[in-house]
Coordinates of C-alpha atoms and ligand atoms in Angstrom, one line a residue:
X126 CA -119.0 -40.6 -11.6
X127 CA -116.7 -43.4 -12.5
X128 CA -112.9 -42.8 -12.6
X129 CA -112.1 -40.5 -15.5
X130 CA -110.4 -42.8 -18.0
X131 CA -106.3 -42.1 -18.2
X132 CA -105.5 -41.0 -22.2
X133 CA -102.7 -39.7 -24.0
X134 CA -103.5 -37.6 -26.9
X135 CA -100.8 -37.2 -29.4
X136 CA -101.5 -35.0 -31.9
X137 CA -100.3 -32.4 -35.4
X138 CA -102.8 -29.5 -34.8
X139 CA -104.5 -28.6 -37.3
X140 CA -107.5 -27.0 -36.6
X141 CA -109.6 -30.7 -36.3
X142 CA -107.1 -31.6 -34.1
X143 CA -107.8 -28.7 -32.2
X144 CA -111.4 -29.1 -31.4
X145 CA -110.3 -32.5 -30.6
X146 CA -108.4 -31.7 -27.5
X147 CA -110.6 -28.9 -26.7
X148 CA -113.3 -31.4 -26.3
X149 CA -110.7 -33.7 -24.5
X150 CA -110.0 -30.9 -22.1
X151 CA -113.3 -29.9 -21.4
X152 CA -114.6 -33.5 -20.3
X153 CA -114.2 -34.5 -17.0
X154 CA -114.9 -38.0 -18.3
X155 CA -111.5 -38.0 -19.2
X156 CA -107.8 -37.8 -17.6
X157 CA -105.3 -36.1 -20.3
X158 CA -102.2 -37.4 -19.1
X159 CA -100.3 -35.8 -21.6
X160 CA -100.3 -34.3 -25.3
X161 CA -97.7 -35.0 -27.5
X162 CA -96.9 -33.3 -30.6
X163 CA -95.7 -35.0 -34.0
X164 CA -94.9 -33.5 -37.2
X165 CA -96.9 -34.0 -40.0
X166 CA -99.7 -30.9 -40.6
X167 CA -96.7 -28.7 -40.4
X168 CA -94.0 -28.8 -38.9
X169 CA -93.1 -30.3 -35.5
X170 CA -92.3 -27.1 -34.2
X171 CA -95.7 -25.5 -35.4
X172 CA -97.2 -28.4 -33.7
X173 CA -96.3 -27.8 -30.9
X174 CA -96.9 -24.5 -30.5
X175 CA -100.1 -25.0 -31.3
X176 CA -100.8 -27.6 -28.6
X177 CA -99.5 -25.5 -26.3
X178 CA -101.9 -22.3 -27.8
X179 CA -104.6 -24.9 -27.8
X180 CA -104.2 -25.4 -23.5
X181 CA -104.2 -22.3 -22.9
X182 CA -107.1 -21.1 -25.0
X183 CA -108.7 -24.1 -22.9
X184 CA -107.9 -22.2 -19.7
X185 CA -105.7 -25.4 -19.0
X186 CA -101.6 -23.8 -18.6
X187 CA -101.1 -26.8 -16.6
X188 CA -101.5 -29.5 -19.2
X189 CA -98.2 -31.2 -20.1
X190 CA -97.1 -31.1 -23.3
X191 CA -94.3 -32.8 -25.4
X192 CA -92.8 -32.8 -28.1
X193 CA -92.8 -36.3 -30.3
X194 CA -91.4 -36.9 -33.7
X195 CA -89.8 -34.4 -36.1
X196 CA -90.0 -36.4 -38.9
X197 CA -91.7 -40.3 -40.1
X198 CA -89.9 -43.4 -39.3
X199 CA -88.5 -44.1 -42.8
X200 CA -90.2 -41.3 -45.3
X201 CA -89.8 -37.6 -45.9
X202 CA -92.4 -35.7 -44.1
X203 CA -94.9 -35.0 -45.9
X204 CA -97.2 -32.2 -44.5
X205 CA -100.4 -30.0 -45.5
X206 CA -100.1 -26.5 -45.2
X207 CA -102.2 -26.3 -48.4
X208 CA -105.3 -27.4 -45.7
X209 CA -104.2 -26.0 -42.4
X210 CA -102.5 -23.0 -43.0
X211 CA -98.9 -22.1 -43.3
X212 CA -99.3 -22.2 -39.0
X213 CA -101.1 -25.0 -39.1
X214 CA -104.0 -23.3 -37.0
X215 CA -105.2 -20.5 -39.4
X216 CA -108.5 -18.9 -38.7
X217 CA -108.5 -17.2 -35.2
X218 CA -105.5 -15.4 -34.1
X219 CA -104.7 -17.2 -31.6
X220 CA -102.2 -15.4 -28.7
X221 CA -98.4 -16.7 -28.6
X222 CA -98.2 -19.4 -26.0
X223 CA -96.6 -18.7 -22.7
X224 CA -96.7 -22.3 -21.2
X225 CA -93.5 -24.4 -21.3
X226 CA -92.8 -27.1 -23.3
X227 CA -91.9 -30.1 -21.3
X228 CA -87.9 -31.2 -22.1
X229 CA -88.8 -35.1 -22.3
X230 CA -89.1 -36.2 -25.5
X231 CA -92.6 -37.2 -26.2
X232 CA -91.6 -40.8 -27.3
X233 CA -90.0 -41.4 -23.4
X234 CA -93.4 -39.7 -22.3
X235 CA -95.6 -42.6 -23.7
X236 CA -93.1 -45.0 -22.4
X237 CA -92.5 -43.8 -19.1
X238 CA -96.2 -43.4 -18.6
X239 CA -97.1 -46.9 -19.8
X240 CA -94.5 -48.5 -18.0
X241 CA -95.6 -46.7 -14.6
X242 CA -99.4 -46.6 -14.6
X243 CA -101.0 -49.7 -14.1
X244 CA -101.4 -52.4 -16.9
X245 CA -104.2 -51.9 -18.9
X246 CA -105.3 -48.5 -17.5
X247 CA -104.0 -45.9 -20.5
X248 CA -105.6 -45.3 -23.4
X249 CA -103.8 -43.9 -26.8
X250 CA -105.7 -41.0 -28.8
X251 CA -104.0 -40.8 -32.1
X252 CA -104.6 -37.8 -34.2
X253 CA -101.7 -37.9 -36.5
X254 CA -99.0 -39.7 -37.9
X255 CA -98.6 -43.4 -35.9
X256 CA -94.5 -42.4 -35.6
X257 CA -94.4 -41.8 -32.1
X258 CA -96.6 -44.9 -30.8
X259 CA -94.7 -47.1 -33.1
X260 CA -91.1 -45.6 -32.0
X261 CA -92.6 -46.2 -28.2
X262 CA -93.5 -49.5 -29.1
X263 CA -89.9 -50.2 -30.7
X264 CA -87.9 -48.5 -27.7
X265 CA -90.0 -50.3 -25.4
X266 CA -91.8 -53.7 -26.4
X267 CA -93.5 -54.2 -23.1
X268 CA -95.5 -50.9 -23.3
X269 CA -97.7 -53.3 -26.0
X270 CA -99.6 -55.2 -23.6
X271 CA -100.0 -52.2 -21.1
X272 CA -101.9 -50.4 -23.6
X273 CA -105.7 -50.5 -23.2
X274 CA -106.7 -49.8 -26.5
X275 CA -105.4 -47.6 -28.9
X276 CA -108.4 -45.3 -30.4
X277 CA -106.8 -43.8 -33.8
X278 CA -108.2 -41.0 -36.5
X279 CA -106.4 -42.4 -39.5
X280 CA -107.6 -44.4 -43.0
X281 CA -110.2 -44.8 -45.2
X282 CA -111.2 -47.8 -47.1
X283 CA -115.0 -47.7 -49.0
X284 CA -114.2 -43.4 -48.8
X285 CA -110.9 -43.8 -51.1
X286 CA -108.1 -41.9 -49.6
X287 CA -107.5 -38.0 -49.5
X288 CA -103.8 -37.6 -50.2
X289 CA -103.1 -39.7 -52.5
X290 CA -106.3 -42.2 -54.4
X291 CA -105.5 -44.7 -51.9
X292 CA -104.3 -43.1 -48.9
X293 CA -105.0 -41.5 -45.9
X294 CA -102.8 -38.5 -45.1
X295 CA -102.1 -40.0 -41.0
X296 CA -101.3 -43.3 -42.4
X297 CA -99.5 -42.0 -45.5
X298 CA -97.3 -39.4 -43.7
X299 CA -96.0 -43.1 -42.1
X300 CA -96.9 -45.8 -43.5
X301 CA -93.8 -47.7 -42.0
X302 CA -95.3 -46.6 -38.1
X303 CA -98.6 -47.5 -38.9
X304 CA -97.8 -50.9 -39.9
X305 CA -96.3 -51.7 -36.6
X306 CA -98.6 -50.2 -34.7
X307 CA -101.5 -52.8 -36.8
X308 CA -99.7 -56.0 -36.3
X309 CA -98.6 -54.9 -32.6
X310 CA -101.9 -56.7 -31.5
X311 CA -103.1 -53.7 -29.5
X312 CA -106.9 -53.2 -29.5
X313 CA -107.5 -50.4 -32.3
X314 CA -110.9 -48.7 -32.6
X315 CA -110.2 -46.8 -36.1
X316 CA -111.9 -43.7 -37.4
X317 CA -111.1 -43.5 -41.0
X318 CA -112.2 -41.1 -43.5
X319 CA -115.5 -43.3 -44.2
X320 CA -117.1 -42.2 -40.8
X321 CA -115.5 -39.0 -40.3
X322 CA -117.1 -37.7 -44.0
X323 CA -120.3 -38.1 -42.3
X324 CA -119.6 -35.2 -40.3
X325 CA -119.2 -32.1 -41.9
X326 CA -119.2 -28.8 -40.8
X327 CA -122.2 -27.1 -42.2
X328 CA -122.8 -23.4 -41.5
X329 CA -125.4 -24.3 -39.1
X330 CA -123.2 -26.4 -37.2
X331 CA -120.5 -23.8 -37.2
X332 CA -123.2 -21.0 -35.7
X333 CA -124.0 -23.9 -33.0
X334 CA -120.0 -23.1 -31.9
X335 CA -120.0 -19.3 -32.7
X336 CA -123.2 -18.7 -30.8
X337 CA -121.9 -20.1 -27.7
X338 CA -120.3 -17.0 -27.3
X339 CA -117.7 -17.6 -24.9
X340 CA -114.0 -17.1 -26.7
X341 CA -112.9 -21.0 -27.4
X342 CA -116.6 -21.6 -28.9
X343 CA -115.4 -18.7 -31.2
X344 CA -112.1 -19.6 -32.2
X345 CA -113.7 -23.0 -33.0
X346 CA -116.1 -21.5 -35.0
X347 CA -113.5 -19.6 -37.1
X348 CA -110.6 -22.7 -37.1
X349 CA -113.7 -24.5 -38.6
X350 CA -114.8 -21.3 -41.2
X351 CA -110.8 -21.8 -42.4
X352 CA -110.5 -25.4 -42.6
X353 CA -113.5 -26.6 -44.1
X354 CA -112.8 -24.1 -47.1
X355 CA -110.1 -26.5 -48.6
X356 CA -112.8 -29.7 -48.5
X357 CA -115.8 -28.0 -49.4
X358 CA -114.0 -27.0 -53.0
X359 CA -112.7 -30.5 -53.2
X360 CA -116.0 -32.2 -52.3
X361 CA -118.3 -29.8 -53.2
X362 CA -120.2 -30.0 -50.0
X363 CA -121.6 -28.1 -47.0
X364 CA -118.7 -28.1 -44.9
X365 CA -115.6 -30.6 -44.9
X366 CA -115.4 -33.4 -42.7
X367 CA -114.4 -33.0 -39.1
X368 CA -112.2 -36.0 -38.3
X369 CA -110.1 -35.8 -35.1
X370 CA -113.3 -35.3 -32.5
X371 CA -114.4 -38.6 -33.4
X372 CA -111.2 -40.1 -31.6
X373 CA -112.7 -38.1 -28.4
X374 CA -116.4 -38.4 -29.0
X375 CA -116.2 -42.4 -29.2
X376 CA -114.7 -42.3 -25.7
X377 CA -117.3 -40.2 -24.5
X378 CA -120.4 -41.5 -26.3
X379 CA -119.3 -44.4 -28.2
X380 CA -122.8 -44.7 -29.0
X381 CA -122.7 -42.5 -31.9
X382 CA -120.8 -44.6 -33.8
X383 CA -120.9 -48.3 -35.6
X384 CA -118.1 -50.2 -36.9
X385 CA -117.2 -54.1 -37.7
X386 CA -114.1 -56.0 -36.0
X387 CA -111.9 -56.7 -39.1
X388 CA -108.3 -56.7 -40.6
X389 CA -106.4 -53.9 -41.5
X390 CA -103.4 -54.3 -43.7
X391 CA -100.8 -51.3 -44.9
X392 CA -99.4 -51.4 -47.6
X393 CA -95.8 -50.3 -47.3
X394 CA -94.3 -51.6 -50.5
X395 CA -96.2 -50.2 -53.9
X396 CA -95.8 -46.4 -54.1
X397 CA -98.6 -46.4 -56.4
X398 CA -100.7 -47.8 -53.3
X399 CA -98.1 -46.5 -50.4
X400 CA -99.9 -46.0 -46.8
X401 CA -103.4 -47.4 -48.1
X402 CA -105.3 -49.5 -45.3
X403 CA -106.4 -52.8 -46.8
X404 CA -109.3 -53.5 -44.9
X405 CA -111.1 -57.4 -45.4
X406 CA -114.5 -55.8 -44.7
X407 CA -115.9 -59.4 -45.8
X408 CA -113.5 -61.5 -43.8
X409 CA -112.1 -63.2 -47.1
X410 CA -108.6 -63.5 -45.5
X411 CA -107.5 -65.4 -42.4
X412 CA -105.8 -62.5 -41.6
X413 CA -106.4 -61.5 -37.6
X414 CA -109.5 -59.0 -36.9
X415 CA -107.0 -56.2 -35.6
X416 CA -109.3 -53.1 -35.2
X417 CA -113.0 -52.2 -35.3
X418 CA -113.5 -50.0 -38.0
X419 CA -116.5 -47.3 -37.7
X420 CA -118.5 -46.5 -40.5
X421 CA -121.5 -44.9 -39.3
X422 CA -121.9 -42.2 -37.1
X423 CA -124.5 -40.2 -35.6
X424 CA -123.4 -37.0 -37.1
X425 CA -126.1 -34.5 -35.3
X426 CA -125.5 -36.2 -31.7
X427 CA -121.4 -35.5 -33.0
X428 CA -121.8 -32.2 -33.1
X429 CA -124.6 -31.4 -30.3
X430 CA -121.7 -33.5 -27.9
X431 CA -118.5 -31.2 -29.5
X432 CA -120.4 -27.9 -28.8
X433 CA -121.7 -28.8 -25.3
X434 CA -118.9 -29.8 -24.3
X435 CA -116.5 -26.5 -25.8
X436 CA -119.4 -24.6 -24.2
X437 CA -117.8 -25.9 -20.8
X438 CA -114.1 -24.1 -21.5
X439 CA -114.0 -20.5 -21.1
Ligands
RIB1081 O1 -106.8 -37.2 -43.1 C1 -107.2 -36.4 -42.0 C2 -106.2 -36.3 -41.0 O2 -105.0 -35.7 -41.5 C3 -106.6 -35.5 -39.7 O3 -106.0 -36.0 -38.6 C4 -106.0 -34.1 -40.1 O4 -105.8 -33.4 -38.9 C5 -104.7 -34.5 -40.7 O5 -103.8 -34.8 -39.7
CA1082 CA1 -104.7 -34.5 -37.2

């Protein structure tokens, strides 16, 4: 097997967060350097706490994990217990964590990694807010070109936002972060809400998890039963979408997914549009092609990936 490819995974769990880094942790594909937690689901410290339940539901204690930002870079935090839970992982009752939290600040993490690892080697999984790769970036301008790419849930373009008509929630919580982090010049592969609403949670998929029968198939089955509850009424589908494991999936199978190399503006400056991704889908601008944005997905290969692998953990 080649080398398993080096990734940070910062993170506001949130159950789709969750099954996320369960996925993360259960692929030997990959190298979780660290997790870092930011505010913006709930609370930073509900965040991570959760991380840390998360790692050990996984059976991995010995995962490092920090915490980021307590709050955006310019904005009140804005979070979504309404959809998560007032603990931000309702649905299993999931045990109190015992594994420490590590005392660097989750901002030096990312920069001390980057800086140390060699150039081009680390990859950035962004499940959240964009605060603490953009504070990185700002403490620390040559992390930029050490990055390899960074792979971000966040956006939504042809989908219309889900927090506000024109917003994302990840990019809305910081609009001000994001914006850095899209004219940074970093490679961005972006899952926005137009790909990751092609993957719902039906009941059948849900079973798939439950059926597996081993105890994180089963909290995943029931973090799923709680979180899809809030889209399904909203949407009025089978299931709510199931955004953070695409972040993971692409780097395991990026296969199941097809996008188009284009600009992506934010808009920082009209509250009526605040945190909305601008994105020149027809190349109209001469604006630089900053990220590939993914559109289509193979939505049964998704979830037959998420539950093989979460059938690996104990
Ligand atoms: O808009 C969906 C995103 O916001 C997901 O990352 C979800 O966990 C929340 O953070
Ligand atoms: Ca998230």
């Amino acid at each position: 097997m080649a080398e398993p490819r080096k990734i940070i995974i910062d993170t506001d769990p949130g159950q789709d967060d969750a099954v996320a880094i369960l996925t993360a942790l259960a692929s030997p594909e990959l190298d979780v350097l660290g997790i870092v937690a930011v505010a913006a689901n709930v609370p930073l410290k509900l965040t991570e706490k959760n991380a840390r339940k998360l790692c050990e539901l996984a059976g991995k204690p010995e995962t490092k994990v920090f915490a980021g930002a307590i709050r955006p870079m310019v904005r009140k935090l804005v979070t979504a217990e309404e959809v998560h839970g007032k603990t931000g992982l309702d649905g299993p009752d999931l045990p109190e964590p015992t594994m420490k939290l590590q005392d660097q600040h989750g901002v030096d993490f990312i920069v001390e990694t980057l800086m140390a690892e060699p150039k081009g080697t680390v990859t950035l999984c962004t499940l959240g807010s964009l605060t603490d790769v953009a504070l990185a970036m700002v403490r620390e301008p040559r992390i930029v070109p050490r990055i390899h790419e960074i792979v971000m849930m966040g956006g939504a373009y042809f989908e219309c936002g889900n927090v506000t008509p024109s917003a994302e929630f990840n990019i809305y919580v910081d609009p001000h972060a994001a914006d850095i982090v899209f004219r940074s010049g970093v490679p961005i592969v972006m899952m926005p809400l137009d790909v990751t609403h092609k993957a719902l949670t039906t009941a059948r998929r849900i079973k798939a998890f439950r059926d597996l029968g081993n105890r994180s198939g089963v909290a995943t089955a029931e973090m799923l039963e709680f979180f899809e509850r809030f889209d399904e009424y909203k949407y009025g589908t089978d299931g709510g979408p199931l955004h953070d494991p695409c972040v993971i999936a692409y780097l395991l199978k990026p296969e199941l997914f097809t996008g188009r190399e284009v600009n992506v503006s934010i808009e920082i400056t009209s509250e009526l549009t605040m945190g909305a991704t601008v994105v020149d889908w027809w190349g109209i601008t001469k604006r630089p092609k900053n990220a590939v944005v993914m559109g289509g997905i193979d939505a049964d290969g998704f979830f037959a990936l998420l539950t093989e692998r979460i059938g690996r953990l104990p």
